[in-house]
Amino acid sequence: MLNNFFYIVNVCGKKDIPESWHLGFQEAAAPVMEEIVFFHDQIMFLLVIIVIVVLWLLVEALNGKYYDRDLIDGTLLEIVWTLIPAVILVFIASPSLKLLYLMDEVVSPALTIKAIGHQWYWSYEYSDYQEETLEFDSYMVPTSDLNSGDFRLLEVDNRLVVPINTHVRILVTGADVLHSFAVPALGIKTDAVPGRLNQAGIFIKRPGTFYGQCSEICGANHSFMPIVIEAVSLDRYINWMLSLSNE
């Protein structure tokens, strides 16, 4: 199940099946997630270099018969090993600050959707288009009802449909206990707290179907309330919205 959660993505109808050695992120579908992946890769690159250098110094220190008398008490050495970590922290802080600003709230979103966590399903509300709010529940499809090629524990009966290349704001709350609205491919992980509205902004760059799950332990069926976001073109989104309003 964890492999499905972290690594499966359905892009333009094609399903990318993970391998047992697949240890990377999902393919990013939003600019924020692209920056998260870039930041992760940069930090890992620095960590590998630091670990190799430190291990090499330890091996040399343990195997050497002699040592420099200035190694234990040397002003220049202490200055060097203080400045080097400071420079490394600057390289880490720069993309981190950029990422924080990118993850900031959307000022004027084109679409606002409300996601409500329940024990144990999600419900969604569209309230931007007409006086009557369009809302529906999204339950996990039982294993016995899955079609060929569907993902076990990840398929739902009603998907959350959003248009691509559109700034979307998702308001997240809980109806009973704590939940968490998380879709890794879009870089979203927002707590659903009863009595409080949290928000997250997404901008999906390509069509596809993106899977997530509740990421806050919320009870016995915590593992059985998946999230499925289907990103479509604007024309298909309008047709879907019209069909939903006519039901």
GROMACS .gro file of C-alpha atoms in nm:
model
  247
    1MET     CA    1   0.000   0.000   0.000
    2LEU     CA    2   0.283   0.240   0.076
    3ASN     CA    3   0.430   0.180  -0.269
    4ASN     CA    4   0.095   0.269  -0.424
    5PHE     CA    5   0.070   0.585  -0.213
    6PHE     CA    6   0.413   0.722  -0.286
    7TYR     CA    7   0.496   0.612  -0.635
    8ILE     CA    8   0.191   0.544  -0.850
    9VAL     CA    9   0.069   0.812  -1.087
   10ASN     CA   10  -0.166   0.784  -1.383
   11VAL     CA   11  -0.067   1.036  -1.650
   12CYS     CA   12  -0.290   1.095  -1.952
   13GLY     CA   13  -0.441   0.749  -1.911
   14LYS     CA   14  -0.106   0.569  -1.881
   15LYS     CA   15  -0.028   0.409  -1.548
   16ASP     CA   16   0.328   0.410  -1.419
   17ILE     CA   17   0.368   0.090  -1.221
   18PRO     CA   18   0.644   0.113  -0.955
   19GLU     CA   19   0.928  -0.133  -0.928
   20SER     CA   20   1.057  -0.279  -0.604
   21TRP     CA   21   1.373  -0.066  -0.638
   22HIS     CA   22   1.183   0.255  -0.706
   23LEU     CA   23   1.293   0.493  -0.429
   24GLY     CA   24   1.230   0.834  -0.584
   25PHE     CA   25   0.942   1.078  -0.574
   26GLN     CA   26   0.640   1.076  -0.798
   27GLU     CA   27   0.676   1.269  -1.120
   28ALA     CA   28   0.590   1.626  -1.023
   29ALA     CA   29   0.275   1.773  -1.176
   30ALA     CA   30   0.286   2.112  -1.003
   31PRO     CA   31   0.556   2.383  -0.984
   32VAL     CA   32   0.572   2.356  -0.604
   33MET     CA   33   0.641   1.984  -0.619
   34GLU     CA   34   0.912   2.043  -0.881
   35GLU     CA   35   1.084   2.282  -0.641
   36ILE     CA   36   1.047   2.033  -0.355
   37VAL     CA   37   1.218   1.763  -0.562
   38PHE     CA   38   1.493   2.004  -0.665
   39PHE     CA   39   1.547   2.108  -0.302
   40HIS     CA   40   1.562   1.744  -0.192
   41ASP     CA   41   1.818   1.659  -0.461
   42GLN     CA   42   2.035   1.957  -0.367
   43ILE     CA   43   2.031   1.869   0.002
   44MET     CA   44   2.112   1.504  -0.070
   45PHE     CA   45   2.404   1.609  -0.292
   46LEU     CA   46   2.548   1.823  -0.012
   47LEU     CA   47   2.492   1.549   0.245
   48VAL     CA   48   2.675   1.289   0.037
   49ILE     CA   49   2.975   1.519   0.001
   50ILE     CA   50   2.976   1.602   0.374
   51VAL     CA   51   2.951   1.236   0.478
   52ILE     CA   52   3.234   1.132   0.243
   53VAL     CA   53   3.464   1.411   0.364
   54VAL     CA   54   3.394   1.347   0.734
   55LEU     CA   55   3.446   0.970   0.695
   56TRP     CA   56   3.771   1.029   0.507
   57LEU     CA   57   3.897   1.260   0.784
   58LEU     CA   58   3.803   1.004   1.051
   59VAL     CA   59   3.979   0.721   0.868
   60GLU     CA   60   4.290   0.933   0.818
   61ALA     CA   61   4.289   1.040   1.184
   62LEU     CA   62   4.253   0.681   1.309
   63ASN     CA   63   4.512   0.530   1.076
   64GLY     CA   64   4.774   0.803   1.109
   65LYS     CA   65   5.058   0.759   1.358
   66TYR     CA   66   5.121   1.129   1.385
   67TYR     CA   67   4.903   1.435   1.416
   68ASP     CA   68   4.952   1.807   1.376
   69ARG     CA   69   4.998   1.986   1.704
   70ASP     CA   70   4.772   2.264   1.575
   71LEU     CA   71   4.489   2.016   1.514
   72ILE     CA   72   4.369   2.019   1.875
   73ASP     CA   73   4.414   2.389   1.943
   74GLY     CA   74   4.439   2.593   1.622
   75THR     CA   75   4.267   2.926   1.565
   76LEU     CA   76   4.285   2.903   1.187
   77LEU     CA   77   4.139   2.554   1.188
   78GLU     CA   78   3.849   2.659   1.409
   79ILE     CA   79   3.777   2.953   1.179
   80VAL     CA   80   3.775   2.724   0.876
   81TRP     CA   81   3.543   2.462   1.023
   82THR     CA   82   3.308   2.739   1.137
   83LEU     CA   83   3.294   2.919   0.802
   84ILE     CA   84   3.247   2.608   0.588
   85PRO     CA   85   2.923   2.498   0.767
   86ALA     CA   86   2.800   2.859   0.752
   87VAL     CA   87   2.848   2.865   0.374
   88ILE     CA   88   2.671   2.529   0.343
   89LEU     CA   89   2.377   2.662   0.544
   90VAL     CA   90   2.351   2.959   0.308
   91PHE     CA   91   2.329   2.722   0.010
   92ILE     CA   92   2.053   2.533   0.194
   93ALA     CA   93   1.863   2.843   0.310
   94SER     CA   94   1.839   3.012  -0.032
   95PRO     CA   95   1.624   2.748  -0.209
   96SER     CA   96   1.437   2.682   0.115
   97LEU     CA   97   1.320   3.044   0.139
   98LYS     CA   98   1.227   3.042  -0.230
   99LEU     CA   99   1.021   2.728  -0.172
  100LEU     CA  100   0.843   2.879   0.128
  101TYR     CA  101   0.731   3.177  -0.080
  102LEU     CA  102   0.613   2.950  -0.362
  103MET     CA  103   0.405   2.749  -0.114
  104ASP     CA  104   0.238   3.064   0.018
  105GLU     CA  105  -0.136   3.105  -0.026
  106VAL     CA  106  -0.287   3.195  -0.363
  107VAL     CA  107  -0.394   3.561  -0.357
  108SER     CA  108  -0.673   3.546  -0.618
  109PRO     CA  109  -0.751   3.184  -0.714
  110ALA     CA  110  -0.972   3.113  -1.014
  111LEU     CA  111  -1.140   2.823  -0.834
  112THR     CA  112  -1.204   2.740  -0.470
  113ILE     CA  113  -1.292   2.390  -0.353
  114LYS     CA  114  -1.373   2.281   0.000
  115ALA     CA  115  -1.255   1.934   0.110
  116ILE     CA  116  -1.408   1.790   0.427
  117GLY     CA  117  -1.267   1.482   0.598
  118HIS     CA  118  -1.505   1.233   0.757
  119GLN     CA  119  -1.469   0.896   0.924
  120TRP     CA  120  -1.389   0.759   0.671
  121TYR     CA  121  -1.439   0.934   0.341
  122TRP     CA  122  -1.396   1.277   0.182
  123SER     CA  123  -1.663   1.518   0.066
  124TYR     CA  124  -1.609   1.809  -0.174
  125GLU     CA  125  -1.795   2.134  -0.232
  126TYR     CA  126  -1.787   2.368  -0.533
  127SER     CA  127  -1.949   2.702  -0.445
  128ASP     CA  128  -1.807   2.948  -0.701
  129TYR     CA  129  -2.057   2.913  -0.985
  130GLN     CA  130  -2.412   2.934  -0.859
  131GLU     CA  131  -2.621   2.998  -0.551
  132GLU     CA  132  -2.666   2.628  -0.479
  133THR     CA  133  -2.340   2.461  -0.374
  134LEU     CA  134  -2.239   2.157  -0.577
  135GLU     CA  135  -2.124   1.887  -0.337
  136PHE     CA  136  -2.061   1.514  -0.340
  137ASP     CA  137  -1.900   1.242  -0.130
  138SER     CA  138  -1.599   1.037  -0.236
  139TYR     CA  139  -1.575   0.682  -0.101
  140MET     CA  140  -1.310   0.420  -0.165
  141VAL     CA  141  -1.412   0.153  -0.415
  142PRO     CA  142  -1.414  -0.191  -0.243
  143THR     CA  143  -1.172  -0.449  -0.375
  144SER     CA  144  -1.458  -0.667  -0.499
  145ASP     CA  145  -1.587  -0.384  -0.722
  146LEU     CA  146  -1.256  -0.288  -0.886
  147ASN     CA  147  -1.223  -0.304  -1.261
  148SER     CA  148  -0.920  -0.444  -1.440
  149GLY     CA  149  -0.626  -0.207  -1.402
  150ASP     CA  150  -0.769  -0.017  -1.105
  151PHE     CA  151  -0.552   0.045  -0.800
  152ARG     CA  152  -0.652  -0.137  -0.484
  153LEU     CA  153  -0.722   0.093  -0.186
  154LEU     CA  154  -0.677   0.401  -0.407
  155GLU     CA  155  -0.978   0.415  -0.641
  156VAL     CA  156  -1.283   0.619  -0.544
  157ASP     CA  157  -1.637   0.638  -0.678
  158ASN     CA  158  -1.631   1.016  -0.729
  159ARG     CA  159  -1.306   1.191  -0.820
  160LEU     CA  160  -1.218   1.553  -0.748
  161VAL     CA  161  -1.200   1.712  -1.095
  162VAL     CA  162  -1.001   2.033  -1.150
  163PRO     CA  163  -0.885   2.218  -1.463
  164ILE     CA  164  -0.518   2.231  -1.561
  165ASN     CA  165  -0.317   2.556  -1.581
  166THR     CA  166  -0.552   2.713  -1.326
  167HIS     CA  167  -0.481   2.847  -0.979
  168VAL     CA  168  -0.697   2.640  -0.745
  169ARG     CA  169  -0.744   2.699  -0.373
  170ILE     CA  170  -0.846   2.401  -0.160
  171LEU     CA  171  -1.003   2.473   0.178
  172VAL     CA  172  -0.955   2.175   0.408
  173THR     CA  173  -1.141   2.096   0.730
  174GLY     CA  174  -1.259   1.798   0.931
  175ALA     CA  175  -1.613   1.703   1.028
  176ASP     CA  176  -1.530   1.483   1.326
  177VAL     CA  177  -1.162   1.414   1.404
  178LEU     CA  178  -0.823   1.515   1.265
  179HIS     CA  179  -0.753   1.416   0.906
  180SER     CA  180  -0.490   1.523   0.654
  181PHE     CA  181  -0.540   1.597   0.284
  182ALA     CA  182  -0.224   1.478   0.107
  183VAL     CA  183  -0.144   1.430  -0.264
  184PRO     CA  184   0.233   1.380  -0.310
  185ALA     CA  185   0.251   1.446  -0.685
  186LEU     CA  186   0.104   1.793  -0.628
  187GLY     CA  187   0.305   1.877  -0.319
  188ILE     CA  188  -0.003   1.900  -0.095
  189LYS     CA  189  -0.028   1.795   0.268
  190THR     CA  190  -0.276   2.001   0.469
  191ASP     CA  191  -0.429   1.912   0.805
  192ALA     CA  192  -0.808   1.883   0.824
  193VAL     CA  193  -0.892   2.019   1.170
  194PRO     CA  194  -1.255   2.025   1.292
  195GLY     CA  195  -1.376   2.383   1.337
  196ARG     CA  196  -1.088   2.531   1.140
  197LEU     CA  197  -1.026   2.603   0.770
  198ASN     CA  198  -0.677   2.542   0.635
  199GLN     CA  199  -0.597   2.618   0.274
  200ALA     CA  200  -0.355   2.506   0.008
  201GLY     CA  201  -0.298   2.633  -0.344
  202ILE     CA  202  -0.229   2.409  -0.643
  203PHE     CA  203  -0.147   2.475  -1.008
  204ILE     CA  204  -0.149   2.155  -1.212
  205LYS     CA  205   0.057   2.174  -1.531
  206ARG     CA  206  -0.058   1.861  -1.716
  207PRO     CA  207  -0.363   1.633  -1.741
  208GLY     CA  208  -0.359   1.319  -1.530
  209THR     CA  209  -0.497   1.135  -1.232
  210PHE     CA  210  -0.315   1.185  -0.904
  211TYR     CA  211  -0.357   0.971  -0.595
  212GLY     CA  212  -0.324   1.050  -0.226
  213GLN     CA  213  -0.446   0.934   0.111
  214CYS     CA  214  -0.533   1.069   0.451
  215SER     CA  215  -0.201   1.124   0.631
  216GLU     CA  216  -0.327   1.168   0.985
  217ILE     CA  217  -0.430   0.863   1.190
  218CYS     CA  218  -0.805   0.916   1.225
  219GLY     CA  219  -0.943   0.583   1.341
  220ALA     CA  220  -0.991   0.221   1.244
  221ASN     CA  221  -1.046   0.287   0.873
  222HIS     CA  222  -0.778   0.552   0.835
  223SER     CA  223  -0.618   0.350   0.553
  224PHE     CA  224  -0.939   0.339   0.352
  225MET     CA  225  -1.013   0.702   0.263
  226PRO     CA  226  -0.805   0.775  -0.049
  227ILE     CA  227  -0.794   1.099  -0.246
  228VAL     CA  228  -0.809   1.106  -0.625
  229ILE     CA  229  -0.765   1.431  -0.816
  230GLU     CA  230  -0.829   1.423  -1.189
  231ALA     CA  231  -0.680   1.715  -1.382
  232VAL     CA  232  -0.848   1.777  -1.718
  233SER     CA  233  -0.863   2.046  -1.984
  234LEU     CA  234  -1.089   2.344  -1.930
  235ASP     CA  235  -1.346   2.220  -2.184
  236ARG     CA  236  -1.372   1.880  -2.018
  237TYR     CA  237  -1.397   2.047  -1.677
  238ILE     CA  238  -1.686   2.268  -1.793
  239ASN     CA  239  -1.869   1.966  -1.937
  240TRP     CA  240  -1.816   1.773  -1.613
  241MET     CA  241  -1.942   2.067  -1.409
  242LEU     CA  242  -2.255   2.096  -1.627
  243SER     CA  243  -2.328   1.727  -1.593
  244LEU     CA  244  -2.282   1.748  -1.216
  245SER     CA  245  -2.517   2.045  -1.183
  246ASN     CA  246  -2.787   1.869  -1.390
  247GLU     CA  247  -2.794   1.563  -1.164
   0.00000   0.00000   0.00000
